[in-house]
PDB file of C-alpha atoms and ligand atoms in Angstrom:
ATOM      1  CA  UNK A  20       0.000   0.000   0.000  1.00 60.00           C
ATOM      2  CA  UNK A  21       1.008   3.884   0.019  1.00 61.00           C
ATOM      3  CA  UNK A  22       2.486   5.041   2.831  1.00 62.00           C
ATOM      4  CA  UNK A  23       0.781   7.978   2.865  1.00 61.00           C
ATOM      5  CA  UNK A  24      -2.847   8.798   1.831  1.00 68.00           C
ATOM      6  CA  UNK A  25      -5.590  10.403   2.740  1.00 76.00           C
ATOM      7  CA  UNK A  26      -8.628   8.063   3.242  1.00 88.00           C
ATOM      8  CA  UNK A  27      -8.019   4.496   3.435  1.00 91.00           C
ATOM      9  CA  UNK A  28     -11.533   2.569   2.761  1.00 93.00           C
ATOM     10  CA  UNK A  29     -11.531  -0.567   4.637  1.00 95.00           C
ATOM     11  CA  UNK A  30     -14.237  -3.279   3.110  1.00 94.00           C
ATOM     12  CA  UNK A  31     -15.080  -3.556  -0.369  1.00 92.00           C
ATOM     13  CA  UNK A  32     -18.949  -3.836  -0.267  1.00 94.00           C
ATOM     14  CA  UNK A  33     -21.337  -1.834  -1.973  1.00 94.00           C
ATOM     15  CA  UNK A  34     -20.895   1.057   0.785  1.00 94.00           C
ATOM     16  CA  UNK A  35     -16.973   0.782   0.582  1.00 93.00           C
ATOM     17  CA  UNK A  36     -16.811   1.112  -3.367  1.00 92.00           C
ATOM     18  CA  UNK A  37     -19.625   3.464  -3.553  1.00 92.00           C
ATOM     19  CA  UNK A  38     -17.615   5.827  -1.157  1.00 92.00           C
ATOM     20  CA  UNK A  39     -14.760   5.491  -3.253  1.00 90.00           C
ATOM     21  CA  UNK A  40     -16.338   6.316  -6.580  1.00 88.00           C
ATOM     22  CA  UNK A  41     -18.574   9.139  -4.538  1.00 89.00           C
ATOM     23  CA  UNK A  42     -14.871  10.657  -2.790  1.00 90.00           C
ATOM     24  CA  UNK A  43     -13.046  10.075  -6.639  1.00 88.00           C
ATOM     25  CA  UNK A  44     -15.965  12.060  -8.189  1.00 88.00           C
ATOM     26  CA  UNK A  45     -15.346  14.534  -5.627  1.00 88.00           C
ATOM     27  CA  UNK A  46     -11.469  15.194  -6.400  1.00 87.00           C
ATOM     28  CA  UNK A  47      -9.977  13.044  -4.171  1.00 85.00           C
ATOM     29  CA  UNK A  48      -6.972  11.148  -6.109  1.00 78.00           C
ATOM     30  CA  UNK A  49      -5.726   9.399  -3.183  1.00 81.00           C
ATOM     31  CA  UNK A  50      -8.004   6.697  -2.268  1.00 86.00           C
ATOM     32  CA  UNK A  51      -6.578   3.523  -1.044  1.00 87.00           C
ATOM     33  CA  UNK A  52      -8.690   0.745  -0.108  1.00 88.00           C
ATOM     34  CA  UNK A  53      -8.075  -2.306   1.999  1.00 90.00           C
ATOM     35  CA  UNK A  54     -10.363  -5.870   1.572  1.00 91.00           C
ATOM     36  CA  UNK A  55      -9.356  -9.263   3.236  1.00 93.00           C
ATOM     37  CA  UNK A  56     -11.083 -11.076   1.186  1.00 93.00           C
ATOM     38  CA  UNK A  57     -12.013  -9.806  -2.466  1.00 91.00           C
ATOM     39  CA  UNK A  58     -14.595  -7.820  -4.101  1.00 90.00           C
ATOM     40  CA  UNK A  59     -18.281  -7.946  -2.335  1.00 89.00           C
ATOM     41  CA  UNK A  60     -17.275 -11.090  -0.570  1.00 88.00           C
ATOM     42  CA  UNK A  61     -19.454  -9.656   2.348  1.00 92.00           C
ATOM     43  CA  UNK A  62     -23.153  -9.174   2.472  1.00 92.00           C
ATOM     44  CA  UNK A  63     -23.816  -7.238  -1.010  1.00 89.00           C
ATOM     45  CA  UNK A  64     -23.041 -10.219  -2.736  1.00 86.00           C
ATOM     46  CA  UNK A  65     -26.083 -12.459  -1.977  1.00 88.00           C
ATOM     47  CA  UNK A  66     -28.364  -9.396  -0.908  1.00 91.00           C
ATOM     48  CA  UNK A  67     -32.215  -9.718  -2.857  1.00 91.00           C
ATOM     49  CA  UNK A  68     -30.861  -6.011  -3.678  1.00 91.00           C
ATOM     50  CA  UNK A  69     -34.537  -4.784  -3.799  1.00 91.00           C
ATOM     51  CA  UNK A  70     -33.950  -0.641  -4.550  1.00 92.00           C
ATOM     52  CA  UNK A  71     -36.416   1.206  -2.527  1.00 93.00           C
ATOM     53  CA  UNK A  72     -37.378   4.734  -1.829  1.00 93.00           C
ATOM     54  CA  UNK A  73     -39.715   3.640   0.173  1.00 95.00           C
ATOM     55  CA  UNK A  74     -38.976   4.802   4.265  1.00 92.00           C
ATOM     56  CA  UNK A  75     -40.643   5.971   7.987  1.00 87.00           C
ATOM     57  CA  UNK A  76     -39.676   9.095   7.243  1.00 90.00           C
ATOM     58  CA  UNK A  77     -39.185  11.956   5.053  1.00 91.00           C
ATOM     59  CA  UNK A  78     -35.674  12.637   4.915  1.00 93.00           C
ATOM     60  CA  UNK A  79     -34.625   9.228   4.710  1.00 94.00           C
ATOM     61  CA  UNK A  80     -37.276   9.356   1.670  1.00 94.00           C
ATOM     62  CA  UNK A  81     -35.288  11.845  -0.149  1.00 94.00           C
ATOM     63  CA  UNK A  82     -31.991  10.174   0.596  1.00 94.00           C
ATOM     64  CA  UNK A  83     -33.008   7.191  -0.929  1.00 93.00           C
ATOM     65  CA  UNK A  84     -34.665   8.611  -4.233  1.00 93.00           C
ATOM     66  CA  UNK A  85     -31.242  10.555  -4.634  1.00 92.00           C
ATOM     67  CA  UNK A  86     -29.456   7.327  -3.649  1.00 90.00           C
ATOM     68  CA  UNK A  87     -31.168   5.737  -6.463  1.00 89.00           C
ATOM     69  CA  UNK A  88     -30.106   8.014  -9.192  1.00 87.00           C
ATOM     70  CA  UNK A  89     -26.561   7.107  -9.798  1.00 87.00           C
ATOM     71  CA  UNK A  90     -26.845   3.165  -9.420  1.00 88.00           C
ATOM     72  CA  UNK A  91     -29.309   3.975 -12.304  1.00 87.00           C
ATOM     73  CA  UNK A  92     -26.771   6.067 -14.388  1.00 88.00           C
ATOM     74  CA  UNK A  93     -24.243   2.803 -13.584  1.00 89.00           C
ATOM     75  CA  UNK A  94     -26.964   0.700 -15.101  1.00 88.00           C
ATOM     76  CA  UNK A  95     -27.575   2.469 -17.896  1.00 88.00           C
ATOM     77  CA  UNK A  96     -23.428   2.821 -18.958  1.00 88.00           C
ATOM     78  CA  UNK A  97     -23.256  -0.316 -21.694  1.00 88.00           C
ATOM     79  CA  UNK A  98     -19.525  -0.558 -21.102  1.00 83.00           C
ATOM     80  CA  UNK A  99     -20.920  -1.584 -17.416  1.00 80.00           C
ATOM     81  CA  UNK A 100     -24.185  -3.643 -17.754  1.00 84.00           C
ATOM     82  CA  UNK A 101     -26.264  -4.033 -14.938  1.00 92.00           C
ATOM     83  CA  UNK A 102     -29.676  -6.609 -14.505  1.00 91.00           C
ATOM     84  CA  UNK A 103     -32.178  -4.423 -13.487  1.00 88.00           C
ATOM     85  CA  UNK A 104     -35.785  -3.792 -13.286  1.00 89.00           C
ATOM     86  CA  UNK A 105     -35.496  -0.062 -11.983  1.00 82.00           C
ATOM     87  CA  UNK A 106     -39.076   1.827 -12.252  1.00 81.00           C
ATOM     88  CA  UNK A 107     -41.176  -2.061 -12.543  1.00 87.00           C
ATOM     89  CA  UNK A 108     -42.579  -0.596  -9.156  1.00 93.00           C
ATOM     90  CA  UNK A 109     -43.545  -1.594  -5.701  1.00 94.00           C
ATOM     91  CA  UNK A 110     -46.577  -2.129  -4.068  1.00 96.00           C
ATOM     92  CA  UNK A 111     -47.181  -2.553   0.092  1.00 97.00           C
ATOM     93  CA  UNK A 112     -50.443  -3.845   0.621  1.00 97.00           C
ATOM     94  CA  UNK A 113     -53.027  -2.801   3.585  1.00 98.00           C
ATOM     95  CA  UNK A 114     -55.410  -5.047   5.175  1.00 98.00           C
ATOM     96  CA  UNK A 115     -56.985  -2.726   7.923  1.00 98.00           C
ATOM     97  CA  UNK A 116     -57.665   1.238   7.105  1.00 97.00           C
ATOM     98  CA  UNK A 117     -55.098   1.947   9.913  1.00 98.00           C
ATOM     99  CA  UNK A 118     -52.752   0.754   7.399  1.00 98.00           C
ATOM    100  CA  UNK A 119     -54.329   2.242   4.461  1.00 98.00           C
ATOM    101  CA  UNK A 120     -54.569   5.919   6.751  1.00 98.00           C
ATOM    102  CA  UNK A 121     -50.582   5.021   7.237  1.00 97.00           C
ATOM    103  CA  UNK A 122     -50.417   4.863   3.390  1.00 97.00           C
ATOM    104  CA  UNK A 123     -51.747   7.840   2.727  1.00 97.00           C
ATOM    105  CA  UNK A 124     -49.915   9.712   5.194  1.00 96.00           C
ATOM    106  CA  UNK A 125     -46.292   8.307   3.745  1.00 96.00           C
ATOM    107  CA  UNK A 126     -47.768   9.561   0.205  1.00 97.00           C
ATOM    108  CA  UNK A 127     -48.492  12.805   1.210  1.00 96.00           C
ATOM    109  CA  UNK A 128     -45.181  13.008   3.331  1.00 95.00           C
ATOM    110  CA  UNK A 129     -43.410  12.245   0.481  1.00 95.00           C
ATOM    111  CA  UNK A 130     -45.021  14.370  -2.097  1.00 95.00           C
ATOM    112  CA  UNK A 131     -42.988  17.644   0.321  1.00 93.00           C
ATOM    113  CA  UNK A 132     -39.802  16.135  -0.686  1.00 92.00           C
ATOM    114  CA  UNK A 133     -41.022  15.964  -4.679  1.00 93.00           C
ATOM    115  CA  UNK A 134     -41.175  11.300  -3.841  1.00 95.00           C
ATOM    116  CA  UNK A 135     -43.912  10.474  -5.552  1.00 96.00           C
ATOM    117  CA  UNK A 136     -45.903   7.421  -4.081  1.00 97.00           C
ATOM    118  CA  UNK A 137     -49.612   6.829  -4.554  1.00 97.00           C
ATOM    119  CA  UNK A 138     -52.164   5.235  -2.476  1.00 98.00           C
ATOM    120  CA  UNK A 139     -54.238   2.878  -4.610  1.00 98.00           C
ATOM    121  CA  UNK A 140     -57.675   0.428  -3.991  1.00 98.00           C
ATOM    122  CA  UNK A 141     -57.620  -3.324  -3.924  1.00 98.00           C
ATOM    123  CA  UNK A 142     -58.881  -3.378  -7.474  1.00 97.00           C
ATOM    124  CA  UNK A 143     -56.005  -0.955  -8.581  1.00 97.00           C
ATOM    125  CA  UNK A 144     -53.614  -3.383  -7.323  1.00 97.00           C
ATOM    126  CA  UNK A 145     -54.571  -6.235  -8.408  1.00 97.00           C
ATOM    127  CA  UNK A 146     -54.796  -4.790 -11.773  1.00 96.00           C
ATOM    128  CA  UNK A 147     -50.662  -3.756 -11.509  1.00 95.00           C
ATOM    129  CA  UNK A 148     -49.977  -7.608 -10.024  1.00 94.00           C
ATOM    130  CA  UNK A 149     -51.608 -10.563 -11.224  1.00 93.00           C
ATOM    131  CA  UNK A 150     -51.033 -12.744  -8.088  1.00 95.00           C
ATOM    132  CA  UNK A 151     -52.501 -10.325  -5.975  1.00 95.00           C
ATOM    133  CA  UNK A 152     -56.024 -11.773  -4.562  1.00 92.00           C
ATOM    134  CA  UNK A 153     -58.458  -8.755  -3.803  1.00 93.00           C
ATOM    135  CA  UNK A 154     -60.533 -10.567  -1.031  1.00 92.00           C
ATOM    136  CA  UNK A 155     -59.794  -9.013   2.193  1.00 93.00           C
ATOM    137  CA  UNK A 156     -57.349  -6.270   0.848  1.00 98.00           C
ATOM    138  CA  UNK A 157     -57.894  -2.802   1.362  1.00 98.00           C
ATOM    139  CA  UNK A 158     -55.670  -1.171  -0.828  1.00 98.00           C
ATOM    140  CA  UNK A 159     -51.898  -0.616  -1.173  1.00 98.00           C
ATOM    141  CA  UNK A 160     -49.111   2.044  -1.491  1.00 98.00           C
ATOM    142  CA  UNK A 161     -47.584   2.292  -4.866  1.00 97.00           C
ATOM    143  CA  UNK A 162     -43.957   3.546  -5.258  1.00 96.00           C
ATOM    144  CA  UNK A 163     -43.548   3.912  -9.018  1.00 94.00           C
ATOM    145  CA  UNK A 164     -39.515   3.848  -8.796  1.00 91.00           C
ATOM    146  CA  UNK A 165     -39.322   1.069  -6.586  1.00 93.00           C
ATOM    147  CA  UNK A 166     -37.445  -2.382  -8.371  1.00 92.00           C
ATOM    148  CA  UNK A 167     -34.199  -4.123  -7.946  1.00 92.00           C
ATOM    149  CA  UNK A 168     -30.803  -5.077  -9.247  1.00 93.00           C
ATOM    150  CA  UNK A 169     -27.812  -7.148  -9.438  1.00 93.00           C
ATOM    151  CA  UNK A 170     -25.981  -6.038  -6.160  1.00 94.00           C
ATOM    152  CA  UNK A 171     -22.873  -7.707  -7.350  1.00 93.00           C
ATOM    153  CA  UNK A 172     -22.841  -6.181 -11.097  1.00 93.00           C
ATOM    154  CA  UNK A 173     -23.434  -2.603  -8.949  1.00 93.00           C
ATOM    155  CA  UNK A 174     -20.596  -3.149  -7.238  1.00 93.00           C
ATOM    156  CA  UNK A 175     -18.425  -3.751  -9.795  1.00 91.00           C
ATOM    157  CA  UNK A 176     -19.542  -1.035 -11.602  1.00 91.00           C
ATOM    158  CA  UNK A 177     -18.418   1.195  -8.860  1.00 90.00           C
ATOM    159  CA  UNK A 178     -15.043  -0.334  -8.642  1.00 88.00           C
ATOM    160  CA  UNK A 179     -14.305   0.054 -12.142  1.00 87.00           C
ATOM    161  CA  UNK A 180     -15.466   3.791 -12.335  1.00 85.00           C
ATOM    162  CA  UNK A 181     -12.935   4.128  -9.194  1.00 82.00           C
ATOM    163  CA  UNK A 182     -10.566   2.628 -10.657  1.00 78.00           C
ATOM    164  CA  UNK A 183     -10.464   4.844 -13.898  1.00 74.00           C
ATOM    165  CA  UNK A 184     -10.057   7.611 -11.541  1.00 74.00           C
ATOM    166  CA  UNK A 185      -6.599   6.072 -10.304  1.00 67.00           C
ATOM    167  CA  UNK A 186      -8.012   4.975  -6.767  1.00 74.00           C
ATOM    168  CA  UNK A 187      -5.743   2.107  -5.201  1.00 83.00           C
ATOM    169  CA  UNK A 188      -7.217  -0.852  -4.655  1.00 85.00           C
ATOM    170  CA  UNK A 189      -5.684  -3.694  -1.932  1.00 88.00           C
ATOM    171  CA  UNK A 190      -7.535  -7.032  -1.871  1.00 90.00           C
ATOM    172  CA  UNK A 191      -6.790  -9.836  -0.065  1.00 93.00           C
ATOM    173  CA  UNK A 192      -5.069  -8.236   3.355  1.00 91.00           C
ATOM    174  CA  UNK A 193      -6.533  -9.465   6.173  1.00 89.00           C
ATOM    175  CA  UNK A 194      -5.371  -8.761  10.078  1.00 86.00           C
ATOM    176  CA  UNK A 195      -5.358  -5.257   9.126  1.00 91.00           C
ATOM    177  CA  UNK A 196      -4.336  -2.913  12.161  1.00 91.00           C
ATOM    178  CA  UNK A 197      -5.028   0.303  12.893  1.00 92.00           C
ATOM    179  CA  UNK A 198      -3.265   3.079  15.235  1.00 92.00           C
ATOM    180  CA  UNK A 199      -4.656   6.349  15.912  1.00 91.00           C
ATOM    181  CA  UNK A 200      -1.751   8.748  16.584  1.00 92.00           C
ATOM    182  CA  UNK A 201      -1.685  11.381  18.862  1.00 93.00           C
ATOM    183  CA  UNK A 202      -1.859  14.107  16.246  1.00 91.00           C
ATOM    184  CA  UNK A 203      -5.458  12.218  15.368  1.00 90.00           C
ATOM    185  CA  UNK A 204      -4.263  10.859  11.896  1.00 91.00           C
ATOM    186  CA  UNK A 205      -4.065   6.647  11.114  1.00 92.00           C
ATOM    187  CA  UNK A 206      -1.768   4.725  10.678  1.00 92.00           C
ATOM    188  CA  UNK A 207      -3.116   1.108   9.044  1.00 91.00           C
ATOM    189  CA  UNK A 208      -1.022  -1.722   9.186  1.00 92.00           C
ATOM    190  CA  UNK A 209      -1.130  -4.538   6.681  1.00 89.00           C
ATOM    191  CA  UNK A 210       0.977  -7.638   6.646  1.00 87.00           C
ATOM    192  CA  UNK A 211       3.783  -6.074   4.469  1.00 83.00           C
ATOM    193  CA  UNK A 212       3.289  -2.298   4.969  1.00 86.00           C
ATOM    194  CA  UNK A 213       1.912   0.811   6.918  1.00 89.00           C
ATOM    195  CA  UNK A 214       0.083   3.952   5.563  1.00 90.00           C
ATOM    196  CA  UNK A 215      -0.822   6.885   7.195  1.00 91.00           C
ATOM    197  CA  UNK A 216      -3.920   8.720   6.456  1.00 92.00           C
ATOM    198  CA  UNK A 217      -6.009  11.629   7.687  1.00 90.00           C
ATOM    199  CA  UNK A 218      -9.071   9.769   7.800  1.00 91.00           C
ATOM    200  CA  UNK A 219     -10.373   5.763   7.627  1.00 93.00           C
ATOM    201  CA  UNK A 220     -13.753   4.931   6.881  1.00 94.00           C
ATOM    202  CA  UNK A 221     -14.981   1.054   8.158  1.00 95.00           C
ATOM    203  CA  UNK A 222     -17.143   0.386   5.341  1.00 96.00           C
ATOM    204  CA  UNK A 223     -16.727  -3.345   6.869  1.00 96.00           C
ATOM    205  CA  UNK A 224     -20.466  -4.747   6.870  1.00 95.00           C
ATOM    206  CA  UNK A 225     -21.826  -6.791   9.756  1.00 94.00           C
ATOM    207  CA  UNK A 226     -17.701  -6.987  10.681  1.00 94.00           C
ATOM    208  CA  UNK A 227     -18.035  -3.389  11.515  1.00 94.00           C
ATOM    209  CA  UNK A 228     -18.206  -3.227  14.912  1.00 95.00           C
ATOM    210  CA  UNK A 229     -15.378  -6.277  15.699  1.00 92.00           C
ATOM    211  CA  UNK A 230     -13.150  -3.599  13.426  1.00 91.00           C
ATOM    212  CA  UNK A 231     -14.033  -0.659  15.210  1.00 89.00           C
ATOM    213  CA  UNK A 232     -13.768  -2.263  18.880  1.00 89.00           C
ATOM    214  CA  UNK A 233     -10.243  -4.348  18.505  1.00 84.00           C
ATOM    215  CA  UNK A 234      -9.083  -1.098  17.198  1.00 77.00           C
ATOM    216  CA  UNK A 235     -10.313   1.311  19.768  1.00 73.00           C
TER     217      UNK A 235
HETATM  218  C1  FAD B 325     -30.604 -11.828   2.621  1.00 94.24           C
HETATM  219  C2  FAD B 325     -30.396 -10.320   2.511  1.00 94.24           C
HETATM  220  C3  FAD B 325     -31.260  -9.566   1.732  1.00 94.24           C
HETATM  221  C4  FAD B 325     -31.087  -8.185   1.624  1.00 94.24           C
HETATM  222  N1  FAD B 325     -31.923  -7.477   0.821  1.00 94.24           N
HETATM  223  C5  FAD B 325     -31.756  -6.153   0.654  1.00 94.24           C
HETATM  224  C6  FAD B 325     -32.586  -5.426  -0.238  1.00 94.24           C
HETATM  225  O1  FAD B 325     -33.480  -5.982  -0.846  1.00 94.24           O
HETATM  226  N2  FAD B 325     -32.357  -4.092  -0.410  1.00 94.24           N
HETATM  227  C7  FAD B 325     -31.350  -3.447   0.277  1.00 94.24           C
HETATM  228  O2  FAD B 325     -31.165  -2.234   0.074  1.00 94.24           O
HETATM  229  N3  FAD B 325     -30.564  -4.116   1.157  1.00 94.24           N
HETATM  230  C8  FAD B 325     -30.734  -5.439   1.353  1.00 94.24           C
HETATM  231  N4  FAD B 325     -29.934  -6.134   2.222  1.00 94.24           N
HETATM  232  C9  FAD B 325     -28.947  -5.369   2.993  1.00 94.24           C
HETATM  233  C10 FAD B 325     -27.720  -5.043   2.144  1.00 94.24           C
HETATM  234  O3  FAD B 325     -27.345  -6.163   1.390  1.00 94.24           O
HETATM  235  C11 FAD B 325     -26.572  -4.642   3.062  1.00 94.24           C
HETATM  236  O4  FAD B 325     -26.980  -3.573   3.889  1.00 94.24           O
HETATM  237  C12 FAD B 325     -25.364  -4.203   2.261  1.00 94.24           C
HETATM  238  O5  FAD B 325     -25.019  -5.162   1.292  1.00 94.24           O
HETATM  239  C13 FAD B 325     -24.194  -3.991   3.193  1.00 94.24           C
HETATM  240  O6  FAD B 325     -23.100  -3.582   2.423  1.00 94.24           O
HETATM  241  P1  FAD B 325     -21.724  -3.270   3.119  1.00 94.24           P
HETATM  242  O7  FAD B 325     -20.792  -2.747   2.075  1.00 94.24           O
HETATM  243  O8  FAD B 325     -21.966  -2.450   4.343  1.00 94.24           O
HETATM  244  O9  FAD B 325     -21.219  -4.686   3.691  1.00 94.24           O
HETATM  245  P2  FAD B 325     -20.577  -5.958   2.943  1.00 94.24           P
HETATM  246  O10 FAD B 325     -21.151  -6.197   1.610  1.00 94.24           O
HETATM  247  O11 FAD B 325     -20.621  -7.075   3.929  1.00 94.24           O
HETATM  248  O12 FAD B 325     -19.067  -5.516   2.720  1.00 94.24           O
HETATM  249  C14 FAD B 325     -18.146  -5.482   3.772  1.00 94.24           C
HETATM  250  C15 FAD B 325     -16.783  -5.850   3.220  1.00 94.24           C
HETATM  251  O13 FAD B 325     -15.840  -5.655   4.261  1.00 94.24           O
HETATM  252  C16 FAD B 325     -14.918  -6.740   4.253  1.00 94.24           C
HETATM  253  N5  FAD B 325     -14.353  -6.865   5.596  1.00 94.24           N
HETATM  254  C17 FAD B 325     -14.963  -7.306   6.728  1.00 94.24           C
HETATM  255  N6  FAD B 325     -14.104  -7.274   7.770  1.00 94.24           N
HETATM  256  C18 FAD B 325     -12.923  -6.791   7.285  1.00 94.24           C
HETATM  257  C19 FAD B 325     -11.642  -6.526   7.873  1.00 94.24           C
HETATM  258  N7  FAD B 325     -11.405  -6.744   9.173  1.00 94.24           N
HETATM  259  N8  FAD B 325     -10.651  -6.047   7.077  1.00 94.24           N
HETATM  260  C20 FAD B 325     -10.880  -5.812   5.757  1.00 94.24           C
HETATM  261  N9  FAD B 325     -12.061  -6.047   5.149  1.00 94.24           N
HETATM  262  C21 FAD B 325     -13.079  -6.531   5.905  1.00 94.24           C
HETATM  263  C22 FAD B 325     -15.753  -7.944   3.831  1.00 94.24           C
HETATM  264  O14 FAD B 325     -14.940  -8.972   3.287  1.00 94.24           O
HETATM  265  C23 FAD B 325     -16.678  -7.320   2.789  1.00 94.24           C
HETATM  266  O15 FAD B 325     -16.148  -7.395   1.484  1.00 94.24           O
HETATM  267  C24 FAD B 325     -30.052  -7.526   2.340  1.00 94.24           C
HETATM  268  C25 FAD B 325     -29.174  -8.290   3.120  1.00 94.24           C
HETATM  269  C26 FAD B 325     -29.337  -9.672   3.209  1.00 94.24           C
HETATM  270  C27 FAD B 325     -28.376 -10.465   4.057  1.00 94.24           C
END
């Protein structure tokens, strides 16, 4: 590795090569990144990768419908292809009219951050899904954007955009170390070599909390 960097990106998941495309897009030339094992070895790999804009609450609403626009610029990039079925839409169905008052409430939540969802009636939905058996069923919320993807073709998308833009990528290093000087920088140890950096981000999945404890 470098010995000297400024972020070092430990974890090469969806959130670890998304951050290093995101940081590269933003000017930052020295990106280093450390996996142990390889590319989405972790939890992105075998995720059902539904994409959703779909949340309890408004903000996290428009995170997510921003969130969604660049995985669907990756998709769309035919030197990158990417199985998708952004925009085939979702659909959460109500049984009681506490749920179907809940519905309308997310809709009209959303509509303040420009999210458009739509409440619909049992007939409406069974109409957009042909398995969808109207007896009993109120109604639904429809998210028109809502679909899924291949979570390990996104990945590698993001890697190889990062990697265009010169970002350094270190797989295979496990028993990483990390030292936080007194000055508040890093230094991360790998089998072979150190590097110092400003700032490390654990992008480490369900491991992130091990990494972040032994390291304290
Ligand atoms: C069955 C299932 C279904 C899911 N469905 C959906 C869905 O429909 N929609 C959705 O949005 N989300 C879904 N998720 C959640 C989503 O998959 C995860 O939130 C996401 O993949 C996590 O990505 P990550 O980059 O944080 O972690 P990971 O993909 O686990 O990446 C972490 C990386 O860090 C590496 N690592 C770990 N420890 C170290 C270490 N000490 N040193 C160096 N590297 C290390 C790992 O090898 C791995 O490559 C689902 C998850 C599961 C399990």
């Amino acid at each position: 590795m470098k010995s000297l960097t400024r972020p070092v990106l430990i974890g090469d998941g969806i959130v670890g090569v998304s951050t290093r495309h995101h940081l590269t897009q933003e000017g930052w030339s020295e990106v280093v990144l450390a996996e142990c094992d390889e590319l989405t070895s972790g939890i992105a790999w075998h995720s059902a990768a539904q994409v959703t804009n779909f949340a309890t609450n408004q903000t996290m609403a428009g995170l997510e419908s921003l969130s969604i626009r660049p995985c669907k610029k990756l998709a769309e990039d035919p030197d990158n292809p990417i199985n998708d079925h952004f925009g085939d839409g979702g659909i959460r169905l109500a049984i009681t009219e506490a749920q179907m008052r809940g519905h309308r409430h997310f809709a009209s939540m959303a509509s303040a951050m420009d999210v458009h969802f739509e409440a619909i009636d049992a007939e409406e939905c069974a109409r957009r899904h042909s398995l969808i058996f109207i007896k009993s069923l109120m109604g639904g919320l429809r998210g028109p954007r809502e679909g899924g993807l291949d979570p390990a073709q996104l990945c590698l998308a993001f890697a190889r955009r990062a990697r265009g833009a010169s970002a350094e990528v270190n797989r295979n290093m496990p028993d990483l170390g990390l030292t936080r000087n007194a000055d508040d920088s890093w230094s991360v140890h790998a089998e072979r070599s150190d590097t110092d950096c400003d700032v490390v981000v654990n992008a480490c999945g369900n491991r992130v909390n091990d990494v972040a404890i032994r390291n304290a």
